[in-house]
Each structure stands twice: as structure tokens, then as C-alpha cells.
Coordinates of C-alpha atoms and ligand atoms in Angstrom, one line a residue:
M1 CA 111.1 107.8 81.7
N2 CA 111.6 111.3 80.3
S3 CA 114.1 113.8 81.5
P4 CA 113.1 117.3 82.4
P5 CA 113.7 119.9 79.6
P6 CA 117.3 121.2 79.2
F7 CA 116.5 124.6 80.7
V8 CA 115.8 123.1 84.2
P9 CA 119.1 123.4 86.2
T10 CA 120.2 119.8 87.0
D11 CA 121.1 120.7 90.6
S12 CA 117.4 121.5 91.2
I13 CA 116.2 118.1 90.1
L14 CA 115.7 115.1 92.4
T15 CA 114.8 111.8 90.8
G16 CA 112.9 109.0 92.5
V17 CA 110.3 106.5 91.3
G18 CA 107.1 107.9 89.7
A19 CA 104.4 106.2 91.8
S20 CA 101.3 107.9 90.6
T21 CA 101.1 110.1 87.5
G22 CA 100.3 113.8 87.2
I23 CA 102.0 117.1 87.7
A24 CA 101.7 118.9 91.0
I25 CA 103.0 122.4 91.5
G26 CA 102.8 123.9 95.0
K27 CA 104.5 124.8 98.3
A28 CA 106.3 122.0 100.1
L29 CA 105.1 121.0 103.5
V30 CA 107.9 119.0 105.0
Y31 CA 107.1 116.6 107.9
N32 CA 109.7 114.4 109.4
H33 CA 108.9 111.8 112.0
R34 CA 112.5 111.8 113.1
D35 CA 112.1 115.4 114.3
L36 CA 109.9 114.3 117.2
H37 CA 111.5 115.2 120.4
L38 CA 111.9 111.9 122.3
P39 CA 112.4 111.8 126.1
N40 CA 115.4 109.7 127.0
Y41 CA 115.9 108.4 130.5
Q42 CA 116.7 105.4 132.5
L43 CA 114.0 104.1 134.9
P44 CA 115.2 105.1 138.3
N45 CA 114.5 101.6 139.8
A46 CA 113.3 98.2 138.7
N47 CA 110.0 98.6 140.5
L48 CA 109.0 101.0 137.7
V49 CA 109.4 98.4 135.0
P50 CA 105.8 97.0 135.2
S51 CA 104.3 100.4 134.9
E52 CA 106.5 101.3 131.9
L53 CA 105.6 98.1 130.2
E54 CA 102.0 98.9 130.9
R55 CA 102.5 102.4 129.4
L56 CA 103.8 100.8 126.2
E57 CA 100.9 98.3 126.2
K58 CA 98.4 101.2 126.5
A59 CA 100.0 103.1 123.6
K60 CA 99.8 99.9 121.5
N61 CA 96.2 99.6 122.3
Q62 CA 95.6 103.2 121.4
V63 CA 97.3 102.7 118.0
R64 CA 95.3 99.5 117.6
E65 CA 92.0 101.4 118.2
Q66 CA 93.1 104.1 115.8
L67 CA 94.0 101.6 113.1
I68 CA 90.6 99.8 113.5
A69 CA 88.8 103.1 113.3
S70 CA 90.7 104.2 110.2
R71 CA 90.0 100.7 108.6
E72 CA 86.3 101.2 109.2
S73 CA 86.2 104.7 107.8
L74 CA 88.2 103.9 104.6
P75 CA 86.8 105.6 101.6
L76 CA 85.9 103.2 98.7
A77 CA 88.9 104.2 96.6
L78 CA 91.2 103.0 99.4
N79 CA 89.7 99.6 100.1
S80 CA 93.0 98.0 99.1
Q81 CA 94.4 99.6 102.2
A82 CA 92.3 97.4 104.5
G83 CA 94.8 94.5 104.1
I84 CA 97.7 96.9 104.9
I85 CA 96.0 98.1 108.0
D86 CA 95.3 94.6 109.2
A87 CA 99.0 93.8 108.6
H88 CA 99.9 96.9 110.8
I89 CA 97.6 95.7 113.5
L90 CA 99.4 92.3 113.5
L91 CA 102.8 94.1 113.6
L92 CA 101.8 95.8 116.9
D93 CA 102.6 92.4 118.6
D94 CA 105.5 91.5 116.4
P95 CA 108.5 90.3 118.4
L96 CA 110.8 92.2 116.1
L97 CA 109.3 95.4 117.3
T98 CA 107.4 95.4 120.6
G99 CA 109.1 92.1 121.7
E100 CA 112.5 93.8 121.5
A101 CA 111.2 97.0 123.1
N102 CA 109.7 95.1 126.0
Y103 CA 113.1 93.5 126.4
L104 CA 114.9 96.8 126.5
I105 CA 112.5 98.1 129.2
R106 CA 112.8 95.0 131.3
E107 CA 116.5 94.4 131.0
E108 CA 118.0 97.8 130.4
H109 CA 115.3 99.9 132.1
R110 CA 114.9 102.2 129.1
N111 CA 111.9 104.5 128.9
A112 CA 109.3 103.2 126.4
E113 CA 109.9 105.9 123.8
Q114 CA 113.6 105.1 123.6
A115 CA 113.0 101.4 123.7
I116 CA 110.9 101.6 120.6
A117 CA 113.3 104.2 119.0
C118 CA 116.3 101.9 119.6
T119 CA 114.5 99.0 118.1
L120 CA 113.6 101.1 115.1
N121 CA 117.3 102.2 114.7
K122 CA 118.3 98.5 114.6
I123 CA 115.7 97.9 111.9
T124 CA 116.8 100.9 109.9
T125 CA 120.3 99.6 109.9
L126 CA 119.0 96.2 108.8
M127 CA 117.0 97.8 106.0
K128 CA 120.1 99.5 104.6
N129 CA 121.4 96.1 103.5
V130 CA 118.2 94.7 102.2
T131 CA 117.8 94.7 98.4
D132 CA 114.6 92.7 98.2
E133 CA 111.9 95.2 97.6
Y134 CA 109.2 93.1 99.3
I135 CA 111.2 92.6 102.5
S136 CA 112.3 96.2 102.6
A137 CA 108.6 97.3 102.2
R138 CA 107.7 95.0 105.2
L139 CA 110.5 96.5 107.3
A140 CA 109.3 99.9 106.4
D141 CA 105.8 98.9 107.7
V142 CA 107.4 98.0 111.0
E143 CA 109.0 101.4 111.1
I144 CA 105.7 103.1 110.4
V145 CA 104.0 101.1 113.2
G146 CA 106.9 101.9 115.6
Y147 CA 106.5 105.7 115.0
S148 CA 102.8 105.4 115.5
I149 CA 103.4 103.9 119.0
I150 CA 105.9 106.6 119.8
T151 CA 103.5 109.3 119.0
A152 CA 100.9 107.6 121.1
L153 CA 103.3 107.4 124.0
L154 CA 103.8 111.1 123.6
N155 CA 100.1 111.5 124.1
N156 CA 99.5 112.5 120.5
A157 CA 97.1 111.1 118.0
A158 CA 98.7 108.4 115.9
S159 CA 99.2 111.0 113.2
Q160 CA 101.1 114.1 114.0
L161 CA 100.8 115.5 110.6
P162 CA 100.3 119.2 110.7
N163 CA 97.3 120.7 108.9
I164 CA 97.8 120.5 105.3
P165 CA 96.9 123.7 103.4
A166 CA 95.1 123.1 100.2
G167 CA 97.3 122.8 97.2
S168 CA 100.5 122.0 99.1
I169 CA 102.8 119.1 98.4
L170 CA 103.5 116.9 101.3
V171 CA 107.1 115.8 101.7
V172 CA 107.5 112.9 104.2
Q173 CA 109.6 109.8 104.9
D174 CA 106.6 107.6 104.5
L175 CA 103.0 107.6 105.7
N176 CA 101.2 105.4 108.2
P177 CA 97.5 104.4 107.6
A178 CA 96.3 107.1 110.1
E179 CA 98.2 109.7 108.1
V180 CA 96.8 108.3 104.9
A181 CA 93.3 108.7 106.3
K182 CA 94.2 112.2 107.2
I183 CA 95.5 113.2 103.8
V184 CA 92.4 111.8 102.1
A185 CA 90.3 114.5 103.8
T186 CA 92.6 117.3 102.6
K187 CA 93.2 119.0 99.3
V188 CA 96.8 118.0 99.1
A189 CA 98.2 118.4 95.6
G190 CA 101.0 115.9 95.6
L191 CA 103.1 113.6 97.7
A192 CA 106.9 113.1 97.8
T193 CA 108.4 110.4 100.0
E194 CA 111.9 109.5 100.9
R195 CA 111.0 105.8 101.3
G196 CA 109.2 103.3 99.2
G197 CA 109.2 101.8 95.7
A198 CA 106.7 101.4 93.0
T199 CA 104.9 98.6 94.9
S200 CA 105.0 100.3 98.4
H201 CA 101.6 100.8 100.1
T202 CA 102.1 104.6 99.7
A203 CA 102.3 104.1 96.0
I204 CA 99.1 102.0 96.0
V205 CA 97.3 104.6 98.0
A206 CA 98.5 107.4 95.8
Q207 CA 97.3 105.6 92.7
A208 CA 93.9 104.9 94.2
L209 CA 93.6 108.6 95.1
E210 CA 95.0 109.6 91.8
L211 CA 97.4 111.9 93.6
P212 CA 100.7 112.9 91.8
T213 CA 103.4 111.1 93.7
V214 CA 107.1 110.4 93.6
V215 CA 108.5 107.9 96.1
G216 CA 112.1 106.8 96.9
L217 CA 113.5 110.4 96.8
K218 CA 116.6 109.8 98.9
N219 CA 117.6 112.6 101.3
I220 CA 114.7 114.8 100.2
A221 CA 114.2 116.1 103.7
S222 CA 117.6 117.7 103.6
R223 CA 117.0 119.4 100.3
V224 CA 113.6 120.9 100.7
V225 CA 112.2 123.1 103.4
T226 CA 108.6 123.9 104.2
G227 CA 107.4 126.8 102.0
D228 CA 109.7 126.0 99.0
T229 CA 107.9 125.9 95.7
I230 CA 108.3 122.5 94.1
I231 CA 107.1 120.7 91.0
L232 CA 106.3 117.1 91.2
D233 CA 106.2 115.0 88.0
G234 CA 104.6 111.7 89.0
R235 CA 104.9 110.2 85.6
N236 CA 108.6 110.6 85.2
G237 CA 109.6 110.5 88.9
H238 CA 111.1 114.0 89.1
L239 CA 110.9 116.6 91.8
I240 CA 112.1 120.1 90.9
I241 CA 113.1 122.4 93.8
R242 CA 112.5 126.2 93.5
P243 CA 111.9 126.2 89.8
N244 CA 112.8 129.3 87.6
Q245 CA 110.1 131.0 85.6
E246 CA 110.7 129.2 82.4
T247 CA 110.4 125.8 84.2
L248 CA 107.2 126.9 86.0
T249 CA 105.6 128.0 82.7
F250 CA 106.6 124.7 81.0
Y251 CA 105.1 122.5 83.7
R252 CA 102.0 124.7 84.1
T253 CA 101.2 124.2 80.5
R254 CA 101.8 120.4 80.8
Q255 CA 99.6 120.3 83.8
E256 CA 96.7 122.1 82.1
M257 CA 96.9 119.7 79.1
E258 CA 96.8 116.7 81.4
W259 CA 93.8 118.1 83.3
S260 CA 91.8 118.7 80.2
F261 CA 92.7 115.3 78.8
N262 CA 91.7 113.6 82.1
A263 CA 88.4 115.4 82.3
E264 CA 87.6 114.4 78.8
I265 CA 88.5 110.7 79.3
V266 CA 86.4 110.3 82.4
R267 CA 83.4 112.0 80.6
S268 CA 83.8 109.4 77.8
A269 CA 84.5 106.3 79.8
H270 CA 81.3 104.6 78.7
L271 CA 81.9 104.9 75.0
I272 CA 83.2 101.7 73.4
A273 CA 86.8 101.5 72.3
V274 CA 86.8 101.6 68.5
T275 CA 89.6 103.1 66.5
L276 CA 89.2 105.9 63.9
D277 CA 89.2 103.2 61.2
G278 CA 86.6 101.1 62.8
H279 CA 88.7 98.4 64.7
R280 CA 86.9 97.3 67.9
V281 CA 88.9 96.5 71.0
I282 CA 87.3 95.1 74.2
I283 CA 88.6 96.7 77.4
M284 CA 88.0 94.7 80.6
S285 CA 89.1 95.1 84.2
N286 CA 91.4 93.2 86.5
M287 CA 90.1 93.0 90.1
E288 CA 91.2 91.6 93.4
L289 CA 88.5 92.5 95.8
E290 CA 84.7 92.7 95.7
E291 CA 85.0 96.3 97.0
E292 CA 86.4 97.3 93.6
L293 CA 83.1 96.6 91.9
P294 CA 81.8 100.2 91.9
A295 CA 85.1 101.3 90.3
V296 CA 84.8 98.5 87.7
M297 CA 81.3 99.6 86.8
S298 CA 81.9 103.3 86.8
Y299 CA 85.1 103.3 84.7
G300 CA 83.4 101.6 81.8
S301 CA 84.9 98.1 81.8
E302 CA 83.3 95.5 79.6
G303 CA 83.6 92.7 82.1
I304 CA 86.3 91.3 84.4
G305 CA 89.2 89.9 82.4
L306 CA 91.1 88.7 85.5
Y307 CA 89.7 88.2 88.9
R308 CA 92.7 87.4 91.2
T309 CA 90.9 85.3 93.7
E310 CA 93.9 84.8 96.1
F311 CA 93.1 88.1 97.9
M312 CA 90.1 86.5 99.6
Y313 CA 92.4 84.1 101.3
M314 CA 94.6 86.8 102.7
N315 CA 94.6 88.3 106.2
R316 CA 92.7 85.5 107.8
K317 CA 93.5 82.5 109.8
T318 CA 91.1 80.0 108.3
L319 CA 90.3 79.1 104.7
P320 CA 87.1 80.6 103.3
T321 CA 84.3 78.1 103.1
E322 CA 82.5 77.2 99.8
K323 CA 79.5 79.2 101.0
E324 CA 81.6 82.3 101.6
L325 CA 83.3 82.0 98.3
F326 CA 80.1 81.3 96.5
E327 CA 78.4 84.4 97.9
V328 CA 81.1 86.7 96.9
Y329 CA 81.4 85.2 93.4
R330 CA 77.7 85.3 93.0
R331 CA 77.5 89.0 93.9
I332 CA 80.3 89.8 91.5
V333 CA 79.0 87.7 88.6
E334 CA 75.4 89.1 89.1
S335 CA 76.6 92.7 89.2
L336 CA 78.6 92.3 86.0
A337 CA 76.0 90.2 84.0
P338 CA 75.6 90.0 81.0
N339 CA 79.3 90.9 80.8
P340 CA 81.7 88.1 81.5
V341 CA 83.7 87.5 84.7
I342 CA 86.9 85.5 84.2
I343 CA 87.6 83.9 87.6
R344 CA 91.2 82.9 87.9
T345 CA 91.7 79.9 90.2
L346 CA 94.0 80.4 93.2
D347 CA 97.5 81.6 92.2
L348 CA 99.2 81.0 95.6
G349 CA 102.9 80.4 96.1
N350 CA 106.0 82.4 95.3
D351 CA 105.4 85.8 96.8
K352 CA 101.6 85.1 97.3
I353 CA 101.7 83.2 100.5
V354 CA 98.7 83.4 102.8
E355 CA 98.3 82.4 106.4
S356 CA 95.0 80.5 106.0
A357 CA 96.2 78.0 103.3
P358 CA 98.3 74.9 103.8
L359 CA 101.8 76.1 103.6
V360 CA 103.9 75.8 100.5
P361 CA 107.0 73.9 101.6
L362 CA 109.9 76.2 101.9
E363 CA 111.5 76.0 98.5
L364 CA 114.9 77.2 97.4
N365 CA 113.5 78.8 94.3
Q366 CA 109.9 79.7 95.0
A367 CA 109.1 81.3 91.6
L368 CA 109.9 77.9 90.0
G369 CA 108.1 75.9 92.7
L370 CA 104.7 74.9 93.8
R371 CA 102.8 77.9 92.5
G372 CA 99.4 78.5 90.8
I373 CA 97.9 75.4 89.3
R374 CA 100.7 73.2 90.7
Y375 CA 99.8 74.3 94.2
C376 CA 96.1 73.7 93.6
L377 CA 96.7 70.2 92.1
H378 CA 98.7 69.4 95.3
N379 CA 96.0 70.7 97.5
R380 CA 92.9 69.2 95.9
A381 CA 90.5 69.7 98.8
L382 CA 91.1 73.5 98.8
F383 CA 91.0 73.5 94.9
K384 CA 87.7 71.7 94.8
T385 CA 86.1 74.0 97.3
Q386 CA 86.9 76.9 95.1
L387 CA 85.8 75.3 91.9
R388 CA 82.5 74.2 93.4
A389 CA 81.9 77.8 94.5
I390 CA 82.7 79.0 91.0
L391 CA 80.4 76.4 89.4
R392 CA 77.5 77.3 91.7
A393 CA 78.0 81.1 91.0
S394 CA 78.0 80.4 87.3
V395 CA 74.2 80.4 87.0
F396 CA 74.0 84.1 88.0
G397 CA 75.8 85.4 84.9
Q398 CA 78.6 84.8 82.5
V399 CA 81.4 82.9 84.2
Q400 CA 84.7 81.6 82.7
I401 CA 87.4 79.8 84.6
M402 CA 91.0 80.6 84.1
L403 CA 94.0 78.5 85.2
P404 CA 97.2 80.3 86.3
M405 CA 100.8 79.0 85.7
I406 CA 99.9 76.3 83.2
S407 CA 103.0 74.8 81.8
N408 CA 101.6 71.7 80.0
L409 CA 98.5 70.1 78.6
D410 CA 98.2 67.6 81.5
E411 CA 97.5 70.3 84.1
L412 CA 94.6 71.6 81.9
R413 CA 93.3 68.0 81.3
T414 CA 93.5 67.1 85.0
T415 CA 91.6 70.3 86.0
Q416 CA 89.0 69.7 83.4
A417 CA 88.5 66.2 84.8
I418 CA 88.1 67.6 88.3
I419 CA 85.6 70.1 87.1
S420 CA 83.5 67.3 85.3
D421 CA 83.6 65.3 88.6
L422 CA 82.4 68.3 90.6
E423 CA 79.6 68.9 88.1
R424 CA 78.4 65.3 88.6
N425 CA 78.4 65.9 92.4
L426 CA 76.6 69.1 92.1
K427 CA 73.9 67.4 90.0
K428 CA 73.6 64.7 92.6
D429 CA 73.2 67.4 95.3
D430 CA 70.6 69.2 93.2
Q431 CA 72.7 72.3 93.1
P432 CA 72.3 74.4 90.0
Y433 CA 75.4 75.2 87.8
T434 CA 76.1 76.0 84.2
P435 CA 77.6 73.0 82.4
N436 CA 80.6 73.3 80.1
L437 CA 81.9 76.6 81.4
P438 CA 84.7 78.0 79.2
I439 CA 88.0 76.9 80.8
G440 CA 91.0 78.9 79.6
V441 CA 94.6 79.1 80.5
M442 CA 97.1 81.9 81.3
I443 CA 100.0 82.2 78.9
E444 CA 102.6 83.2 81.4
I445 CA 105.2 80.5 81.2
P446 CA 107.2 80.8 78.0
A447 CA 106.8 77.1 77.1
T448 CA 103.0 77.7 76.6
V449 CA 103.7 80.1 73.7
F450 CA 105.4 77.1 71.9
I451 CA 102.6 74.6 72.7
A452 CA 99.9 77.1 72.0
R453 CA 98.5 75.2 69.0
E454 CA 98.0 72.1 71.1
L455 CA 96.6 74.1 74.0
A456 CA 94.2 75.9 71.7
K457 CA 92.5 72.6 70.8
E458 CA 91.6 72.0 74.4
A459 CA 91.4 75.4 76.1
A460 CA 88.5 77.7 75.6
F461 CA 90.6 80.9 75.7
F462 CA 94.0 82.3 76.4
S463 CA 95.0 85.2 78.6
V464 CA 98.5 86.5 78.4
G465 CA 100.0 87.3 81.8
T466 CA 102.9 89.4 80.7
N467 CA 104.0 90.2 84.3
D468 CA 105.1 86.6 84.6
L469 CA 105.8 85.9 81.0
I470 CA 108.5 88.7 81.1
Q471 CA 109.8 87.5 84.5
Y472 CA 110.2 83.9 83.3
S473 CA 111.4 84.7 79.7
L474 CA 114.1 87.1 80.8
A475 CA 114.9 85.4 84.1
V476 CA 114.3 88.6 86.1
D477 CA 112.4 88.7 89.4
R478 CA 109.6 91.1 88.8
S479 CA 109.8 92.5 92.3
N480 CA 113.6 92.9 92.5
P481 CA 114.6 96.5 92.0
E482 CA 118.2 95.5 91.4
V483 CA 117.2 94.0 88.1
S484 CA 114.4 96.3 87.2
D485 CA 116.4 97.8 84.3
I486 CA 116.4 94.4 82.6
Y487 CA 112.7 93.7 83.2
Q488 CA 112.0 94.9 79.6
P489 CA 108.4 94.5 78.2
L490 CA 109.7 95.7 74.8
H491 CA 112.6 93.2 74.7
P492 CA 112.6 91.7 71.1
A493 CA 111.9 88.2 72.6
I494 CA 108.8 89.4 74.4
L495 CA 107.5 91.3 71.3
R496 CA 108.0 88.2 69.2
M497 CA 106.3 85.9 71.7
L498 CA 103.4 88.3 71.9
H499 CA 103.2 88.5 68.1
Q500 CA 103.3 84.7 67.8
I501 CA 100.7 83.9 70.5
L502 CA 98.3 86.5 69.1
K503 CA 98.7 85.0 65.6
I504 CA 98.0 81.5 66.9
G505 CA 95.0 82.8 68.8
R506 CA 93.7 84.4 65.6
K507 CA 94.4 81.3 63.4
T508 CA 92.9 78.8 65.8
G509 CA 89.9 81.1 66.6
T510 CA 90.9 81.1 70.3
P511 CA 89.8 84.2 72.1
I512 CA 92.9 85.9 73.6
S513 CA 93.4 88.8 76.0
I514 CA 96.4 90.4 77.6
C515 CA 96.0 91.0 81.3
G516 CA 99.5 91.9 82.5
D517 CA 100.4 95.4 83.7
I518 CA 101.5 96.4 80.2
S519 CA 97.9 96.5 79.1
A520 CA 97.4 99.6 81.2
N521 CA 100.6 101.3 79.9
D522 CA 99.5 104.1 77.6
I523 CA 102.6 103.8 75.4
I524 CA 102.6 100.0 75.1
A525 CA 98.8 99.4 74.8
P526 CA 98.6 100.7 71.2
I527 CA 101.6 98.5 70.3
L528 CA 99.7 95.4 71.7
I529 CA 96.7 96.3 69.6
G530 CA 98.9 96.8 66.6
L531 CA 100.3 93.3 67.2
G532 CA 96.8 91.9 67.1
A533 CA 95.4 92.1 70.6
T534 CA 91.7 92.6 70.5
T535 CA 91.0 92.4 74.3
L536 CA 93.0 94.0 77.1
S537 CA 92.4 93.7 80.8
M538 CA 93.7 96.3 83.3
P539 CA 93.1 98.0 86.7
P540 CA 89.7 99.7 86.5
A541 CA 91.1 103.3 86.8
A542 CA 93.2 102.8 83.7
V543 CA 90.2 101.8 81.5
P544 CA 88.9 105.3 80.5
K545 CA 92.4 106.5 79.4
I546 CA 93.2 103.4 77.3
K547 CA 89.7 103.5 75.7
R548 CA 90.3 107.2 74.9
I549 CA 93.7 106.5 73.4
I550 CA 92.2 103.8 71.2
R551 CA 89.4 106.1 70.0
M552 CA 92.0 108.7 69.0
S553 CA 94.1 106.1 67.1
S554 CA 93.9 104.4 63.8
F555 CA 94.4 100.6 63.7
S556 CA 96.4 100.7 60.5
E557 CA 98.8 103.2 62.0
M558 CA 99.2 101.1 65.2
R559 CA 99.9 98.1 63.1
S560 CA 102.6 99.7 61.1
W561 CA 104.3 101.0 64.2
S562 CA 104.1 97.6 65.8
E563 CA 105.7 96.1 62.7
K564 CA 108.5 98.5 63.0
L565 CA 108.9 97.4 66.7
L566 CA 109.1 93.8 65.7
K567 CA 112.2 94.5 63.6
T568 CA 114.1 96.1 66.5
K569 CA 117.1 94.4 68.0
T570 CA 117.0 95.9 71.5
A571 CA 114.4 97.0 74.1
L572 CA 115.9 100.5 74.0
E573 CA 115.4 100.8 70.3
A574 CA 111.8 99.6 70.6
S575 CA 111.1 101.9 73.5
K576 CA 112.4 104.9 71.5
I577 CA 110.1 104.1 68.6
A578 CA 107.1 103.5 70.9
T579 CA 107.7 106.7 72.8
G580 CA 108.1 108.6 69.5
Y581 CA 104.8 107.3 68.2
F582 CA 103.1 108.3 71.5
H583 CA 104.8 111.8 71.3
T584 CA 103.4 112.5 67.9
K585 CA 100.0 111.1 68.6
F586 CA 99.3 112.3 72.2
P587 CA 101.3 115.5 73.0
E588 CA 98.8 116.1 75.8
L589 CA 100.3 113.2 77.7
L590 CA 104.0 113.5 77.2
K591 CA 106.1 116.5 76.4
Ligands
LIG1 C1 100.6 88.2 85.1 O1 101.5 87.4 85.4 O2 100.8 89.0 84.1 C2 99.3 88.3 85.7 C3 98.3 89.0 85.2 O3 99.1 87.6 86.9 P1 99.7 88.0 88.3 O4 100.3 89.4 88.2 O5 98.6 87.9 89.3 O6 100.8 87.0 88.5
LIG2 MG1 100.9 85.8 86.7

């Protein structure tokens, strides 16, 4: 993260978490849910309890209808929001929220608005003590749904957002899905929120909309008033209030450089990624949902390097059938053909728990428990259904199977045996499939780096999942903000492991890609290539930019920078070198 230049007065800078890159300069539009004027009264007699409960029920139904309507009208870029909206619909009946509010109406005769508001206050108090980012994001969802109910009780639409003038920067606590739907239709220039972390739903939406956004700006509402000129730096997580002329000029220049760079990269998305000195790199996409297919195609990916299949099991009560899975896989494989689709088998467990699948027993240490391949080998019926669907879809294009969380050879061998068995069954059933599909493994448990030679003899390919490799190597929970400063992709141990695995891949002739988040990081991607990575897989929207960076670079230069990095003793030292390289090469992106 870069600091603002020295001429920006420090007392005008607020720092949060950069959730979606880009510079926005505009007038603030501050909207605070808490400013709603809530009626506060005691029901005069107990006879009024049923009608107050009914009023609450009606408001809930109104919010439900609005949520369903906004789900149906989601623009393509926001398809990942569908799951969040479904979760909000479920929250409408959550005992933590409306259960408690019903109790306050029944037992304490509170009016419905206050019953919800009191419940939300309790939740907010609870949230203050929660450090787990995931739990606090879920509690924030409860709050968003609660405020939607209150606005419905006040006979307002679920969103009270005022009209947003084009070019303004919206400053809010957080957004509910109805509000998200509303901002999509505006020409808002940026978004600043008090709540949320890098993985909050607001951050996800902002990235999908490519809207400069900073989240987690504590107390922002008390520092900024509507009409203030503000600058938002979504890359570095800064918000600058009432900038002076020098600051404005500096950020305007940076903004123009970014715009012209972005226009150029989108125009050239379909060109291949080859360095100035002729070194070819394959750039593929990670995807979670079929709905992302148009983005995958339009951003110029050369196939799917990681299809995270667990998302099809989420937000439903029953497991998907073989037929359902087959049809989705077939459509994806057919659309991408002749480019490959690497289908990763279910990676459930840890934080990826779904309602439809047999429960993972409650484990003390879920990250080290029944996750990924271990879960599937314990739930064979579910695993076989998925594998049969993949095998059947294989005849429609280029399918490869990838196994997550492999820690030893036995897991690979057992899965290969299951697949051979399924092939025999399919033959018996006269179902077409492609025999001998490439079966590869994820390198995301540190031990696999050290048994890579043995794995290479039996696996068709490797894909390095750096999100988990870093988590397990450095013993840092990847979703815990308390330890985010020691989640260090450029830690010497990580760089050396990457170097080693890439070398083994090259020596054994095993195709190897890197599919963790660092592949999409414009500072780290050139380093990975310098270390020897020839395939990177990343979210579709990152593809054009990384391709462009590669086309503007020379491989021999990237290699010599990476060699320097390999000699560093700390992540900080490595980060300085990597950022320095980026500064000199791409001043359009960083200044
Ligand atoms: C990884 O661990 O780097 C990876 C790509 O898989 P996931 O993020 O789905 O665990
Ligand atoms: Mg992983």
C-alpha cells in the first residue's frame, strides 16, 4: 500500500481498505441509515400486539418481494450477488433478528420499528467484539436486512438512498442489495463505506462494477458532509477530504493515466500474452458460476484454469443431481472448447460449508480437518456423482480434473481408482466419456512441494493454490484480519517454495499453473513469471491487465528481478524490490 504524497495534509487523510481500484474525485453524498427518524412508543394495550406483529410480517414480506425482484433484475456483472440476496432472504426469518423483534413486541409491547432497532443495537454491540472477518460480515448482513425492514415499516421503499447525482462519491455505512441495484443504475463515481473488509459483499460488488471503492473507513460519517470534495484512492485505501489544489492536480493526473491505461488494456484483451523478448505466457480464468462465462470469453482468457465447483452446492437444500451437474458442466465445457476447462472437484469444509451437503463434523480446527479431497473421500456417493457428471461432460470439449487439498500420493491414487471404476460403469451404461482425462493436483499444502517429484510421476499437472499454500505455510488464517499483516505472499519461504515447485514442474515436464489470488496481483504476477510460471489463472476481469503488463515486459528483466527477490530475507525487503520494479516499468499504474 502506498501513502499519499507528502504535500497532502495528514489530517485530511482517512485510511481504510482498498476494495476496488481506481481514483474517484467528486462531491460526497453522505447517507446514513441511522439518521432515519424512528417512532418510539409502547403499544397502549396487549390487544394491539397481533396487529403490530402483522405489521412487522407485512414489512418483511415487502422486503422479501423487493429482494426477489432485485435478484431477478441483477445485471450480469453482479451475478455473484445472487447468493448474497438469497442469504438476506433467509435472514428475514432469522431468530437473531425477527425472532428477537417478535419477542420484544409480544413481551415488552414495543412498536415494530423500535423492536427491530433494539435488536440491531444488540447485534452492533456484539459486532464490536468480533474479530473474525467472516462472522462480522454475516452480522453486518443481519444489520442490513434489519434496516431494510425498518424502512419498509416506515412505508418507504427498501432503499431510501437519495438520488445520486452523476459523478458523486457515495459515503455510507454499508449497502443492502436493493441499494446496490439502485447504484448500478446511476453514474456514481466511487463508494466509501464505514463497514466491511476486503471480502465483504460491498467489496465484491464494487469489484464487479469496477467502481473505485474504499471500505472500513471508521467514523467517516462524522468527518465528511454532503457536498465536500473528496478523493478516493481505491488501490491504496485512502480517502482525502477537501483536498488542496496541489493534491487535486496530482490525483487528476493519476486518474487520467489510469483511464487511458484501462481503455488500452480492454482494447487489447484478445491479444496473446507474449513478452517483448518472445516469452509466451498462458492466461486463464478462475470461475465459480456458469453466469461468469460471458466475462470469461470477453476478457480474453485462454480457458478455465480453476473452476471452483462448490458454488453450485450453495444456497440450496438438496444436493445437485448428476444430471444437473452434467448439464452445467457440459455448457461450460462446450462454450470454452477447444480451450481447456480445469474442473476442480468439490473443495468443501473449513469456511466452505453448504447446507445441501452432508455436514462436516464440527471440528476444533476446521482448516486442518475434513476439507477438499478428504471430505470427498469420506462422502463417496457425493464424490462419485460429481465425477460421473464431469466424465460425461468431457466429450463436449477439453476437460481436466483437479483435486484440491492433496497432501499425499494415496489420495491421488484412490481418486484415480474411483475414476477408473466410474469409467467402467459408464461404459456399461453406454454413456459416452473421454477416457484417461488428465487428473492433476493442487499444490496448496506445503508438504506437496516436497513430494512434488513423486507426485509428478502420477499426476498429469499441478496447479499452485497460493491462497492456501500461504495460509498453511505461515500458519495464518487467510480470512482473519488480525493476522493479515503476516499473510505475506512475498515471504522468503513462499518465494522459495514457488521457485522450487516451478523448477520441478519444468524438470519433470509437468504442466504447472498458479491459480491463487496473487496471479491477479499486478506487482506479483511479473515476479511469478520471472520465477518460471508459464500459466497463470485469475478472476476474468484481471485478465486484460495482466496480459497487457506481460506484453509490456521483457522476460529476461522479470527473471533478473525475481532472482533478486529470491535473495531477500524478509517480505518487506521483497515487497520494496517488487514495487520498485513496478514503479519503473509501469508509472501509469502507481505513482
Ligand atoms: C488457493 O487456495 O489458492 C485456491 C486457488 O483455492 P481456494 O481459494 O478456492 O481455496
Ligand atoms: Mg485452496
